[in-house]
């Protein structure tokens, strides 16, 4: 059996390739060749061309046919058209920005995505950004051309060798010996993520169940979703750090926006119940261990300070500015707490053993 993987060298690609080899496929990967991965086994054929160019891909493939194609990169609508009659089955990858409200929370009411968001939630409308509309249009074209295709909506993918490693924004601060990190709104925001090995496993389940998965779209991601604060706490423990978490209102926590990958703290959580029920998906690596493993890998393979990766994430690592914000926040909070202490009616949760977040007494240290 012949399998074509378009892409194949990103975070999930090597896991998908190895999974196909284990299933008896002869695998070819089609990619630019600019990001070769040592994780790709030597028996895999490399077809070097531009996956975003239909003409280039058509020339590179010639008259070849494949039993299976997994498209993880390139212009999906063009590749779907090109692969008509050339593949027995097509599996493809898209993303969650296709949901109405993902990019612009005020595009839905009540404001923000439903938590969690199922596959049948409303998709982006005609007034959204052209890029977002194209994601929806591409999904529609895919199933028009390949009614038996299976499409996976990826969340934010993480793991070793991720090209945009969000974890690095925490890891570098720990490596740099920073005493604290700023998080917005208590760090309580939720965002679906997926460890690369887990996401690849989800795709391979689609390979294994053609009858069940045909014609369907699945949200994929880790079974558990960490809050932003939990995310930082896991990294902190993995690197044996005492980095202090300082929470403040989102409009003040501007240094956390690159980590949030957003300017607001809305939840972005997708429901993976369908793939769990249909294909029996379960995490290969538990979420906490996956984040910790990623953090340790980044600590051992640090990104270049001020390099392309850091610039792409738009984090200036301006520690002097962060310290000014923290000082201003502590002063403002102390002033506000003086008022709160005077008017606090003394409410306590009914069954709580302790009230860690009770109003501090005046004179105590405030983070």
Short mmCIF file of C-alpha atoms in Angstrom, two decimals:
data_model
loop_
_atom_site.label_atom_id
_atom_site.label_comp_id
_atom_site.label_asym_id
_atom_site.label_seq_id
_atom_site.Cartn_x
_atom_site.Cartn_y
_atom_site.Cartn_z
CA UNK A 1 0.00 0.00 0.00
CA UNK A 2 1.24 3.47 -0.92
CA UNK A 3 0.70 6.51 1.30
CA UNK A 4 1.46 10.14 0.55
CA UNK A 5 1.95 12.61 3.40
CA UNK A 6 1.96 16.26 2.36
CA UNK A 7 4.11 18.03 4.92
CA UNK A 8 5.36 15.41 7.33
CA UNK A 9 8.21 17.25 9.05
CA UNK A 10 6.23 19.40 11.51
CA UNK A 11 5.46 18.38 15.09
CA UNK A 12 2.85 15.73 14.19
CA UNK A 13 4.34 14.64 10.87
CA UNK A 14 7.01 12.16 12.00
CA UNK A 15 4.52 10.44 14.33
CA UNK A 16 2.03 10.10 11.47
CA UNK A 17 4.72 8.79 9.13
CA UNK A 18 5.95 6.21 11.64
CA UNK A 19 2.37 5.14 12.32
CA UNK A 20 1.75 4.57 8.63
CA UNK A 21 4.95 2.56 8.29
CA UNK A 22 3.87 0.41 11.25
CA UNK A 23 0.60 -0.25 9.42
CA UNK A 24 2.43 -1.59 6.39
CA UNK A 25 2.33 1.46 4.12
CA UNK A 26 5.18 2.52 1.88
CA UNK A 27 5.34 6.21 2.69
CA UNK A 28 6.35 9.21 0.62
CA UNK A 29 6.43 12.71 2.09
CA UNK A 30 5.97 15.75 -0.12
CA UNK A 31 7.47 18.92 1.30
CA UNK A 32 9.80 21.79 0.47
CA UNK A 33 12.87 20.16 2.00
CA UNK A 34 13.65 23.26 4.03
CA UNK A 35 12.79 21.59 7.37
CA UNK A 36 14.18 18.08 7.21
CA UNK A 37 13.55 16.07 10.35
CA UNK A 38 15.90 13.50 11.81
CA UNK A 39 12.77 11.76 13.11
CA UNK A 40 11.77 10.62 9.61
CA UNK A 41 12.93 7.01 9.04
CA UNK A 42 15.41 6.51 6.17
CA UNK A 43 13.10 4.26 4.15
CA UNK A 44 10.68 7.14 3.57
CA UNK A 45 10.78 8.74 0.11
CA UNK A 46 11.14 12.53 0.02
CA UNK A 47 9.46 14.45 -2.80
CA UNK A 48 10.80 17.99 -2.67
CA UNK A 49 8.56 20.61 -4.21
CA UNK A 50 6.33 23.52 -3.20
CA UNK A 51 3.14 22.10 -1.60
CA UNK A 52 1.45 25.50 -1.98
CA UNK A 53 1.76 25.36 -5.78
CA UNK A 54 -0.66 23.12 -7.64
CA UNK A 55 1.51 23.14 -10.76
CA UNK A 56 4.64 22.22 -8.80
CA UNK A 57 2.91 19.35 -7.01
CA UNK A 58 1.34 18.06 -10.22
CA UNK A 59 4.74 18.04 -11.91
CA UNK A 60 6.39 16.32 -8.93
CA UNK A 61 3.77 13.57 -8.70
CA UNK A 62 3.44 12.91 -12.41
CA UNK A 63 0.98 10.08 -12.92
CA UNK A 64 1.48 8.45 -9.52
CA UNK A 65 -1.45 7.14 -7.50
CA UNK A 66 -1.69 6.42 -3.78
CA UNK A 67 -3.96 4.31 -1.61
CA UNK A 68 -3.98 7.02 1.04
CA UNK A 69 -3.07 10.69 1.29
CA UNK A 70 -2.70 12.68 4.51
CA UNK A 71 -2.54 16.41 3.79
CA UNK A 72 -1.09 18.34 6.73
CA UNK A 73 0.41 21.28 4.84
CA UNK A 74 -0.04 23.36 1.70
CA UNK A 75 -3.13 24.72 -0.05
CA UNK A 76 -5.69 22.09 0.83
CA UNK A 77 -8.33 23.17 -1.69
CA UNK A 78 -5.81 22.97 -4.55
CA UNK A 79 -4.38 19.67 -3.36
CA UNK A 80 -7.85 18.19 -2.88
CA UNK A 81 -8.67 19.05 -6.48
CA UNK A 82 -5.37 17.69 -7.77
CA UNK A 83 -5.74 14.41 -5.87
CA UNK A 84 -9.18 13.55 -7.30
CA UNK A 85 -8.77 10.15 -8.94
CA UNK A 86 -5.22 9.81 -7.62
CA UNK A 87 -5.93 8.60 -4.06
CA UNK A 88 -8.10 5.93 -2.55
CA UNK A 89 -8.69 7.88 0.67
CA UNK A 90 -7.95 11.43 1.74
CA UNK A 91 -7.37 12.65 5.30
CA UNK A 92 -6.75 16.34 5.83
CA UNK A 93 -5.89 18.84 8.52
CA UNK A 94 -7.43 22.22 9.22
CA UNK A 95 -7.96 24.29 12.32
CA UNK A 96 -10.38 25.68 14.87
CA UNK A 97 -10.35 29.30 13.58
CA UNK A 98 -13.16 28.09 11.30
CA UNK A 99 -15.61 28.51 14.21
CA UNK A 100 -17.63 31.71 14.42
CA UNK A 101 -16.32 33.62 17.41
CA UNK A 102 -12.88 32.01 17.56
CA UNK A 103 -11.02 35.02 16.20
CA UNK A 104 -13.61 37.64 17.17
CA UNK A 105 -15.48 36.78 20.35
CA UNK A 106 -18.06 39.53 19.82
CA UNK A 107 -19.20 37.84 16.60
CA UNK A 108 -21.45 35.55 18.67
CA UNK A 109 -23.91 36.06 21.50
CA UNK A 110 -23.48 35.58 24.38
CA UNK A 111 -20.00 36.85 23.62
CA UNK A 112 -17.37 34.15 23.23
CA UNK A 113 -17.32 30.59 21.96
CA UNK A 114 -19.53 28.05 23.73
CA UNK A 115 -17.50 25.89 26.12
CA UNK A 116 -16.85 23.37 24.79
CA UNK A 117 -17.41 23.98 21.05
CA UNK A 118 -18.69 21.00 19.07
CA UNK A 119 -18.12 20.28 15.40
CA UNK A 120 -21.66 21.38 14.54
CA UNK A 121 -21.20 24.86 16.03
CA UNK A 122 -21.71 27.80 13.64
CA UNK A 123 -18.79 28.44 11.31
CA UNK A 124 -17.40 31.81 10.26
CA UNK A 125 -19.82 34.02 8.39
CA UNK A 126 -19.51 36.35 5.39
CA UNK A 127 -18.45 39.33 7.50
CA UNK A 128 -15.37 37.66 8.95
CA UNK A 129 -11.79 38.18 7.75
CA UNK A 130 -11.17 36.74 4.24
CA UNK A 131 -8.57 34.33 5.62
CA UNK A 132 -11.12 32.84 8.03
CA UNK A 133 -13.75 32.57 5.31
CA UNK A 134 -11.29 30.68 3.15
CA UNK A 135 -10.84 28.08 5.88
CA UNK A 136 -14.56 27.38 5.81
CA UNK A 137 -14.72 27.42 2.01
CA UNK A 138 -11.80 24.99 1.84
CA UNK A 139 -13.61 22.51 4.09
CA UNK A 140 -16.69 22.75 1.86
CA UNK A 141 -14.64 22.23 -1.31
CA UNK A 142 -12.84 19.27 0.28
CA UNK A 143 -16.05 17.33 0.86
CA UNK A 144 -17.50 18.30 -2.52
CA UNK A 145 -14.46 16.74 -4.20
CA UNK A 146 -13.92 13.89 -1.73
CA UNK A 147 -17.22 12.99 -0.02
CA UNK A 148 -15.51 10.14 1.86
CA UNK A 149 -12.67 12.28 3.20
CA UNK A 150 -11.93 12.73 6.90
CA UNK A 151 -10.98 16.18 8.16
CA UNK A 152 -9.31 17.00 11.47
CA UNK A 153 -9.55 20.43 13.09
CA UNK A 154 -6.25 20.85 14.90
CA UNK A 155 -6.04 22.93 18.09
CA UNK A 156 -2.85 24.67 19.19
CA UNK A 157 -0.25 21.91 18.77
CA UNK A 158 2.74 21.66 21.10
CA UNK A 159 5.69 19.39 21.66
CA UNK A 160 9.38 19.10 20.78
CA UNK A 161 10.35 20.72 17.46
CA UNK A 162 7.28 22.93 17.33
CA UNK A 163 8.05 25.88 15.06
CA UNK A 164 6.20 28.32 17.36
CA UNK A 165 6.80 26.93 20.87
CA UNK A 166 4.54 28.88 23.21
CA UNK A 167 6.09 27.08 26.19
CA UNK A 168 9.36 28.85 25.44
CA UNK A 169 7.89 32.12 26.68
CA UNK A 170 7.73 30.59 30.16
CA UNK A 171 10.86 28.45 29.86
CA UNK A 172 13.08 31.37 28.87
CA UNK A 173 11.92 33.45 31.83
CA UNK A 174 12.86 30.58 34.12
CA UNK A 175 16.24 30.12 32.43
CA UNK A 176 16.85 33.86 32.68
CA UNK A 177 16.24 33.73 36.43
CA UNK A 178 13.16 35.92 36.41
CA UNK A 179 11.47 36.12 39.84
CA UNK A 180 7.94 36.32 38.45
CA UNK A 181 5.65 36.05 35.42
CA UNK A 182 2.51 38.09 34.79
CA UNK A 183 -0.76 36.31 33.98
CA UNK A 184 -4.09 37.97 33.13
CA UNK A 185 -7.33 37.49 35.06
CA UNK A 186 -5.96 34.90 37.46
CA UNK A 187 -4.58 32.81 34.60
CA UNK A 188 -7.98 31.13 34.42
CA UNK A 189 -8.35 31.13 30.63
CA UNK A 190 -8.79 27.79 28.91
CA UNK A 191 -7.50 26.98 25.43
CA UNK A 192 -7.61 23.57 23.78
CA UNK A 193 -4.16 22.26 22.90
CA UNK A 194 -2.82 19.00 21.60
CA UNK A 195 0.48 17.25 22.22
CA UNK A 196 1.95 16.31 18.84
CA UNK A 197 2.06 12.60 19.62
CA UNK A 198 -1.57 12.65 20.74
CA UNK A 199 -2.75 14.55 17.67
CA UNK A 200 -0.92 12.18 15.34
CA UNK A 201 -2.57 9.27 17.14
CA UNK A 202 -5.97 10.83 16.45
CA UNK A 203 -5.21 11.08 12.73
CA UNK A 204 -4.02 7.48 12.62
CA UNK A 205 -7.27 6.33 14.22
CA UNK A 206 -8.94 7.85 11.17
CA UNK A 207 -6.68 5.74 8.98
CA UNK A 208 -7.73 2.63 10.88
CA UNK A 209 -11.49 3.21 10.62
CA UNK A 210 -12.37 4.22 7.06
CA UNK A 211 -15.97 3.11 7.35
CA UNK A 212 -16.67 5.09 10.51
CA UNK A 213 -14.58 8.18 9.76
CA UNK A 214 -15.56 8.66 6.12
CA UNK A 215 -17.23 11.99 5.41
CA UNK A 216 -16.66 13.34 8.93
CA UNK A 217 -14.92 16.28 10.54
CA UNK A 218 -13.39 15.84 13.98
CA UNK A 219 -12.10 18.21 16.61
CA UNK A 220 -8.89 16.82 18.05
CA UNK A 221 -6.83 17.71 21.11
CA UNK A 222 -5.72 16.53 24.52
CA UNK A 223 -8.47 15.05 26.67
CA UNK A 224 -7.75 17.59 29.41
CA UNK A 225 -7.38 21.34 29.01
CA UNK A 226 -5.16 23.25 31.42
CA UNK A 227 -5.87 26.78 32.51
CA UNK A 228 -3.11 29.22 31.67
CA UNK A 229 -2.08 29.20 35.33
CA UNK A 230 -1.93 25.39 35.42
CA UNK A 231 0.11 25.47 32.21
CA UNK A 232 2.70 27.71 33.89
CA UNK A 233 2.60 25.67 37.12
CA UNK A 234 3.37 22.46 35.21
CA UNK A 235 6.33 24.07 33.43
CA UNK A 236 7.55 25.58 36.70
CA UNK A 237 7.58 22.20 38.43
CA UNK A 238 9.13 20.43 35.43
CA UNK A 239 12.08 22.84 35.56
CA UNK A 240 12.28 22.88 39.38
CA UNK A 241 11.61 26.61 39.50
CA UNK A 242 9.99 28.87 42.09
CA UNK A 243 8.83 31.40 39.47
CA UNK A 244 6.13 33.51 41.11
CA UNK A 245 2.83 33.93 39.28
CA UNK A 246 1.47 37.46 39.50
CA UNK A 247 -2.10 37.84 38.34
CA UNK A 248 -3.66 41.14 37.35
CA UNK A 249 -6.50 42.39 35.13
CA UNK A 250 -6.02 41.54 31.47
CA UNK A 251 -5.90 45.16 30.36
CA UNK A 252 -2.78 45.58 32.51
CA UNK A 253 -1.12 42.24 31.72
CA UNK A 254 0.16 43.26 28.30
CA UNK A 255 3.35 41.22 28.65
CA UNK A 256 1.22 38.06 28.78
CA UNK A 257 -0.43 38.63 25.40
CA UNK A 258 2.17 36.66 23.43
CA UNK A 259 1.66 33.74 25.85
CA UNK A 260 -2.11 34.08 25.51
CA UNK A 261 -1.73 34.46 21.74
CA UNK A 262 -4.56 36.91 22.14
CA UNK A 263 -5.43 40.30 23.60
CA UNK A 264 -8.47 38.96 25.48
CA UNK A 265 -8.92 36.10 27.93
CA UNK A 266 -11.86 34.31 26.33
CA UNK A 267 -11.97 30.52 26.51
CA UNK A 268 -11.20 28.61 23.30
CA UNK A 269 -12.20 25.03 24.08
CA UNK A 270 -13.29 22.45 21.53
CA UNK A 271 -15.27 19.31 22.29
CA UNK A 272 -13.50 16.07 21.29
CA UNK A 273 -16.39 13.83 22.28
CA UNK A 274 -17.08 12.77 18.69
CA UNK A 275 -13.65 11.29 18.04
CA UNK A 276 -13.65 9.67 21.47
CA UNK A 277 -16.97 8.00 20.74
CA UNK A 278 -16.47 7.15 17.06
CA UNK A 279 -12.82 6.15 17.00
CA UNK A 280 -12.04 5.46 20.66
CA UNK A 281 -9.53 8.26 21.01
CA UNK A 282 -7.59 8.44 24.27
CA UNK A 283 -4.42 10.43 24.96
CA UNK A 284 -1.19 8.56 24.40
CA UNK A 285 0.58 10.98 26.74
CA UNK A 286 -1.31 12.65 29.62
CA UNK A 287 -1.55 16.42 29.33
CA UNK A 288 0.57 17.24 32.40
CA UNK A 289 3.39 14.93 31.33
CA UNK A 290 3.21 16.23 27.75
CA UNK A 291 3.63 19.86 28.83
CA UNK A 292 6.43 18.93 31.22
CA UNK A 293 8.20 16.90 28.55
CA UNK A 294 7.97 19.82 26.13
CA UNK A 295 9.34 22.27 28.70
CA UNK A 296 12.30 20.04 29.51
CA UNK A 297 13.07 19.60 25.81
CA UNK A 298 13.03 23.36 25.26
CA UNK A 299 15.30 23.92 28.25
CA UNK A 300 17.77 21.50 26.68
CA UNK A 301 17.30 22.96 23.17
CA UNK A 302 16.87 26.69 23.81
CA UNK A 303 15.71 29.03 21.09
CA UNK A 304 18.01 31.78 19.86
CA UNK A 305 17.59 34.93 21.93
CA UNK A 306 16.02 37.53 19.66
CA UNK A 307 15.96 35.06 16.78
CA UNK A 308 13.28 34.26 14.22
CA UNK A 309 11.17 32.14 16.58
CA UNK A 310 11.07 34.77 19.32
CA UNK A 311 10.31 37.51 16.82
CA UNK A 312 7.46 35.47 15.35
CA UNK A 313 5.87 35.22 18.81
CA UNK A 314 6.16 39.00 19.35
CA UNK A 315 7.50 38.74 22.90
CA UNK A 316 10.17 41.42 23.51
CA UNK A 317 11.13 39.91 26.89
CA UNK A 318 11.26 43.47 28.21
CA UNK A 319 11.83 42.61 31.84
CA UNK A 320 12.31 46.22 32.93
CA UNK A 321 8.86 47.07 31.60
CA UNK A 322 7.36 44.02 33.31
CA UNK A 323 8.87 45.06 36.63
CA UNK A 324 7.37 48.55 36.27
CA UNK A 325 3.94 47.04 35.63
CA UNK A 326 4.27 44.73 38.64
CA UNK A 327 5.29 47.58 40.93
CA UNK A 328 2.39 49.76 39.75
CA UNK A 329 -0.06 46.88 40.16
CA UNK A 330 1.11 46.06 43.68
CA UNK A 331 0.70 49.68 44.73
CA UNK A 332 -2.76 49.94 43.18
CA UNK A 333 -3.85 46.61 44.65
CA UNK A 334 -2.69 47.54 48.13
CA UNK A 335 -4.71 50.75 47.93
CA UNK A 336 -7.80 48.91 46.73
CA UNK A 337 -7.45 46.22 49.41
CA UNK A 338 -7.52 48.88 52.10
CA UNK A 339 -11.01 49.79 50.90
CA UNK A 340 -12.06 46.14 50.56
CA UNK A 341 -10.90 45.31 54.08
CA UNK A 342 -13.11 48.06 55.44
CA UNK A 343 -16.27 46.84 53.70
CA UNK A 344 -15.72 43.04 53.53
CA UNK A 345 -18.93 41.37 54.85
CA UNK A 346 -16.97 38.22 55.71
CA UNK A 347 -18.45 35.76 53.22
CA UNK A 348 -16.83 32.32 53.22
CA UNK A 349 -17.42 29.30 51.00
CA UNK A 350 -19.58 26.75 52.82
CA UNK A 351 -17.40 23.65 52.62
CA UNK A 352 -13.94 25.08 51.95
CA UNK A 353 -11.22 23.85 54.33
CA UNK A 354 -9.43 27.16 53.93
CA UNK A 355 -9.86 30.32 51.96
CA UNK A 356 -6.57 30.82 50.15
CA UNK A 357 -8.00 33.71 48.17
CA UNK A 358 -9.63 35.55 51.05
CA UNK A 359 -9.01 39.27 51.33
CA UNK A 360 -5.46 39.71 52.69
CA UNK A 361 -4.95 41.63 55.88
CA UNK A 362 -3.36 45.00 55.52
CA UNK A 363 0.39 44.81 55.74
CA UNK A 364 0.66 41.33 54.23
CA UNK A 365 2.66 40.85 51.04
CA UNK A 366 0.50 41.05 47.94
CA UNK A 367 1.61 39.42 44.68
#
